[in-house]
Amino acid sequence: MPVQIPDDTDFTSFKEQCENHEGWTARYNKGSVTVWCRDEECKTIQKLKMRIVCKDVTAETLYDVLHDTSYRKKWDGNMIDTHDIGRLTVNADVGYYSWKCPSPLKNRDFVTMRSWLPLGNDYLIINYSVKHPQYPPKKDYVRAVSLLTGYLIQSNGASSSTLYYLTQVDPKGSLPKWVVNRASQFVAPKAMKKIYKACQKYPEWKRKHNPNLKPWIYPEQNTLPCINVADLVLQRADSLENIDESRLTEEKQAQHHSDDEET
């Protein structure tokens, strides 16, 4: 299937999915963080939605942190590798991301087309999986599929913001129940808190690391090679191998939990 760059209708639809909680069940609600899953999909990890209120972080800082791949390497402990592959338009590109899964599961990776849009006081970033001819599935990873993943950032005033993260992902495998439970009860809330902490430290870090370089705001700074959208194909989940990991049991999860708390 051909790849289509999201338009205003796609961004508006994504925003509505973030803000409308009908049909969603809250699985975690503590402090400033809430995690929901779809009622009909609570037995899977396919569709999760999260929200965190950042009382001392501006919407602009959140937007910068979520774009800045150089900074992501500083705060995202689950990430193995991430890099931009090429640009499609002034507000769309293609990138690669791989992350560590809890042992003994195999690690996953994505190739996605990402698009972003400032919309009034809001900022939106959405992505979905594509096939790139130079990035076939790797031997040591399971190529997962993002059906729709993204962020909605809303300004709450001069120094406060709210972040929504919605993800609909096919992990390409039958996952054990403990993974699904851990995703909504522990991994997702922790990820949101990590983003929040990263935002608090970003202004100081950015002042020392190319403070004026923000190609997501100033497209003339973008030095990525151009990609023709015709060279991309929508990544269909049924074209990838399924991995049955449903019978795998937790390994050293107590140690992993301890490690997570320390990072």
CSV table of C-alpha atoms in Angstrom, one decimal, residues 23-245:
chain,number,residue,atom,x,y,z
A,23,GLY,CA,-14.4,3.1,25.4
A,24,TRP,CA,-11.1,3.3,27.4
A,25,THR,CA,-10.4,1.8,30.8
A,26,ALA,CA,-8.1,3.4,33.3
A,27,ARG,CA,-5.4,0.9,34.4
A,28,TYR,CA,-3.2,3.3,36.3
A,29,ASN,CA,-4.1,6.6,38.0
A,30,LYS,CA,-1.6,8.0,40.5
A,31,GLY,CA,-0.4,11.5,41.0
A,32,SER,CA,-0.2,13.3,37.6
A,33,VAL,CA,-0.1,10.1,35.5
A,34,THR,CA,-3.0,8.2,34.0
A,35,VAL,CA,-2.8,5.1,31.7
A,36,TRP,CA,-5.8,3.8,29.8
A,37,CYS,CA,-6.3,0.8,27.5
A,38,ARG,CA,-9.1,0.0,25.1
A,39,ASP,CA,-11.9,-2.1,26.7
A,40,GLU,CA,-11.9,-4.7,24.0
A,41,GLU,CA,-8.1,-4.9,23.9
A,42,CYS,CA,-7.1,-5.0,27.6
A,43,LYS,CA,-5.8,-8.6,27.1
A,44,THR,CA,-3.2,-7.3,24.6
A,45,ILE,CA,-0.6,-4.6,24.5
A,46,GLN,CA,-2.0,-3.2,21.3
A,47,LYS,CA,-3.6,0.1,22.3
A,48,LEU,CA,-2.5,2.2,25.3
A,49,LYS,CA,-3.0,5.9,26.1
A,50,MET,CA,-1.2,7.9,28.7
A,51,ARG,CA,-1.4,11.4,30.1
A,52,ILE,CA,0.9,13.3,32.4
A,53,VAL,CA,0.5,16.9,33.7
A,54,CYS,CA,3.8,18.7,33.7
A,55,LYS,CA,3.4,21.6,36.1
A,56,ASP,CA,6.7,23.3,35.5
A,57,VAL,CA,7.5,22.4,31.9
A,58,THR,CA,6.3,24.5,28.9
A,59,ALA,CA,4.7,22.9,25.9
A,60,GLU,CA,7.6,24.2,23.7
A,61,THR,CA,10.1,22.3,25.9
A,62,LEU,CA,8.1,19.1,25.7
A,63,TYR,CA,8.0,19.5,21.9
A,64,ASP,CA,11.7,20.0,21.7
A,65,VAL,CA,12.5,17.0,23.9
A,66,LEU,CA,10.4,14.6,21.9
A,67,HIS,CA,12.1,15.7,18.7
A,68,ASP,CA,15.7,15.9,19.8
A,69,THR,CA,17.2,12.5,19.0
A,70,SER,CA,20.6,13.6,20.4
A,71,TYR,CA,19.1,14.3,23.8
A,72,ARG,CA,17.0,11.1,23.7
A,73,LYS,CA,20.2,9.1,24.0
A,74,LYS,CA,20.7,10.8,27.3
A,75,TRP,CA,17.4,9.9,29.0
A,76,ASP,CA,15.8,6.9,27.2
A,77,GLY,CA,17.4,3.9,29.0
A,78,ASN,CA,15.3,1.4,27.0
A,79,MET,CA,16.5,2.7,23.7
A,80,ILE,CA,19.2,0.7,21.9
A,81,ASP,CA,19.5,3.0,18.8
A,82,THR,CA,17.6,5.8,17.1
A,83,HIS,CA,18.4,7.9,14.1
A,84,ASP,CA,16.8,9.8,11.4
A,85,ILE,CA,17.0,8.2,7.9
A,86,GLY,CA,15.7,11.0,5.7
A,87,ARG,CA,13.2,13.8,5.2
A,88,LEU,CA,10.0,13.7,3.1
A,89,THR,CA,8.7,17.3,3.6
A,90,VAL,CA,9.4,20.2,6.0
A,91,ASN,CA,7.3,18.4,8.7
A,92,ALA,CA,7.8,14.7,7.9
A,93,ASP,CA,10.7,12.3,8.0
A,94,VAL,CA,11.6,8.6,8.3
A,95,GLY,CA,13.5,7.2,11.2
A,96,TYR,CA,14.7,4.0,12.9
A,97,TYR,CA,14.2,3.1,16.6
A,98,SER,CA,15.1,0.0,18.5
A,99,TRP,CA,14.5,-0.8,22.2
A,100,LYS,CA,15.2,-3.3,24.9
A,101,CYS,CA,12.4,-5.7,25.8
A,102,PRO,CA,12.2,-7.3,29.3
A,103,SER,CA,14.2,-10.5,29.4
A,104,PRO,CA,13.7,-13.2,28.0
A,105,LEU,CA,11.7,-11.5,25.2
A,106,LYS,CA,13.5,-10.5,22.0
A,107,ASN,CA,14.3,-6.9,21.4
A,108,ARG,CA,12.0,-4.9,19.0
A,109,ASP,CA,12.7,-2.3,16.4
A,110,PHE,CA,10.6,0.0,14.1
A,111,VAL,CA,11.0,2.0,10.9
A,112,THR,CA,8.5,4.7,10.9
A,113,MET,CA,7.3,7.8,9.0
A,114,ARG,CA,6.9,10.7,11.5
A,115,SER,CA,5.0,13.9,10.9
A,116,TRP,CA,4.5,16.9,13.2
A,117,LEU,CA,2.3,19.9,13.4
A,118,PRO,CA,2.0,23.0,15.7
A,119,LEU,CA,-1.8,23.6,16.0
A,120,GLY,CA,-2.7,26.8,18.0
A,121,ASN,CA,-1.5,26.2,21.5
A,122,ASP,CA,-1.1,22.4,20.8
A,123,TYR,CA,1.7,20.4,19.2
A,124,LEU,CA,1.2,17.0,17.6
A,125,ILE,CA,3.6,14.3,16.5
A,126,ILE,CA,2.4,11.1,14.9
A,127,ASN,CA,4.0,8.1,13.2
A,128,TYR,CA,3.3,4.8,11.6
A,129,SER,CA,5.4,2.0,10.3
A,130,VAL,CA,6.8,2.0,6.7
A,131,LYS,CA,9.1,-0.2,4.7
A,132,HIS,CA,12.4,1.4,3.6
A,133,PRO,CA,14.5,-0.5,1.0
A,134,GLN,CA,17.7,0.1,3.0
A,135,TYR,CA,16.2,-1.0,6.3
A,136,PRO,CA,14.9,-4.6,6.1
A,137,PRO,CA,14.2,-6.6,9.3
A,138,LYS,CA,17.3,-7.5,11.3
A,139,LYS,CA,18.3,-10.9,12.4
A,140,ASP,CA,18.5,-10.2,16.1
A,141,TYR,CA,15.4,-8.1,16.4
A,142,VAL,CA,11.6,-8.6,16.0
A,143,ARG,CA,10.3,-5.9,13.6
A,144,ALA,CA,7.3,-4.5,15.3
A,145,VAL,CA,4.6,-2.4,13.6
A,146,SER,CA,3.3,1.0,14.7
A,147,LEU,CA,-0.3,1.2,13.4
A,148,LEU,CA,-0.6,4.7,14.9
A,149,THR,CA,1.6,6.2,17.6
A,150,GLY,CA,2.0,9.8,18.7
A,151,TYR,CA,2.0,12.7,21.1
A,152,LEU,CA,-0.4,15.5,21.8
A,153,ILE,CA,1.1,18.4,23.8
A,154,GLN,CA,-1.2,21.0,25.3
A,155,SER,CA,-0.2,24.3,26.8
A,156,ASN,CA,-1.7,25.0,30.2
A,157,GLY,CA,-0.3,28.5,30.5
A,158,ALA,CA,3.1,30.1,30.6
A,159,SER,CA,5.0,27.3,32.4
A,160,SER,CA,2.7,24.3,32.5
A,161,SER,CA,1.6,21.6,30.0
A,162,THR,CA,-0.1,18.3,29.5
A,163,LEU,CA,1.3,15.4,27.5
A,164,TYR,CA,-0.8,12.6,25.9
A,165,TYR,CA,0.9,9.6,24.4
A,166,LEU,CA,-1.2,7.2,22.4
A,167,THR,CA,0.2,4.0,20.9
A,168,GLN,CA,-1.3,1.3,18.8
A,169,VAL,CA,1.4,-1.2,18.1
A,170,ASP,CA,1.5,-4.8,16.9
A,171,PRO,CA,4.5,-6.3,18.7
A,172,LYS,CA,4.6,-9.2,16.2
A,173,GLY,CA,4.2,-12.0,18.7
A,174,SER,CA,2.0,-13.6,21.2
A,175,LEU,CA,3.1,-12.0,24.5
A,176,PRO,CA,2.7,-13.5,27.9
A,177,LYS,CA,0.2,-11.9,30.3
A,178,TRP,CA,2.9,-10.6,32.6
A,179,VAL,CA,4.3,-8.4,29.9
A,180,VAL,CA,0.9,-6.9,29.1
A,181,ASN,CA,0.2,-6.2,32.8
A,182,ARG,CA,3.7,-4.8,33.3
A,183,ALA,CA,3.3,-2.5,30.3
A,184,SER,CA,0.2,-0.7,31.7
A,185,GLN,CA,1.0,-0.9,35.4
A,186,PHE,CA,4.7,-0.1,35.5
A,187,VAL,CA,6.5,0.5,32.1
A,188,ALA,CA,4.0,3.1,30.8
A,189,PRO,CA,3.8,5.3,33.9
A,190,LYS,CA,7.6,5.1,34.3
A,191,ALA,CA,8.1,6.2,30.7
A,192,MET,CA,5.9,9.2,31.2
A,193,LYS,CA,7.7,10.2,34.4
A,194,LYS,CA,11.1,9.8,32.6
A,195,ILE,CA,10.0,12.2,29.8
A,196,TYR,CA,8.9,14.7,32.5
A,197,LYS,CA,12.3,14.5,34.2
A,198,ALA,CA,14.1,14.8,30.9
A,199,CYS,CA,12.1,18.0,30.1
A,200,GLN,CA,13.1,19.5,33.4
A,201,LYS,CA,16.8,19.0,32.6
A,202,TYR,CA,16.6,19.9,28.9
A,203,PRO,CA,17.0,23.7,28.9
A,204,GLU,CA,20.3,23.5,30.7
A,205,TRP,CA,21.5,20.6,28.5
A,206,LYS,CA,20.5,22.4,25.3
A,207,ARG,CA,22.3,25.6,26.2
A,208,LYS,CA,25.5,23.5,26.0
A,209,HIS,CA,24.6,21.5,22.9
A,210,ASN,CA,23.9,23.4,19.7
A,211,PRO,CA,21.3,25.7,21.4
A,212,ASN,CA,20.1,27.2,18.1
A,213,LEU,CA,19.8,23.9,16.2
A,214,LYS,CA,16.2,22.9,16.0
A,215,PRO,CA,15.4,21.6,12.5
A,216,TRP,CA,11.9,20.5,13.6
A,217,ILE,CA,11.2,24.2,14.0
A,218,TYR,CA,13.6,25.7,11.4
A,219,PRO,CA,13.4,23.3,8.4
A,220,GLU,CA,16.3,25.2,6.7
A,221,GLN,CA,18.6,23.6,9.3
A,222,ASN,CA,17.6,20.1,8.2
A,223,THR,CA,20.5,18.3,6.5
A,224,LEU,CA,18.9,14.9,6.1
A,225,PRO,CA,18.9,13.4,2.6
A,226,CYS,CA,15.6,13.7,0.8
A,227,ILE,CA,13.4,10.6,0.4
A,228,ASN,CA,10.8,10.2,-2.3
A,229,VAL,CA,7.5,9.1,-0.6
A,230,ALA,CA,7.0,6.8,-3.7
A,231,ASP,CA,10.0,4.7,-2.5
A,232,LEU,CA,8.2,3.8,0.7
A,233,VAL,CA,5.6,1.2,1.3
A,234,LEU,CA,3.2,0.9,4.2
A,235,GLN,CA,4.4,-1.8,6.6
A,236,ARG,CA,1.7,-4.4,7.0
A,237,ALA,CA,1.8,-6.5,10.1
A,238,ASP,CA,0.8,-9.7,8.3
A,239,SER,CA,3.9,-9.5,6.1
A,240,LEU,CA,6.2,-10.0,9.1
A,241,GLU,CA,7.0,-13.1,11.0
A,242,ASN,CA,5.1,-13.7,14.2
A,243,ILE,CA,7.1,-14.8,17.3
A,244,ASP,CA,5.3,-16.9,19.9
A,245,GLU,CA,6.6,-15.7,23.3
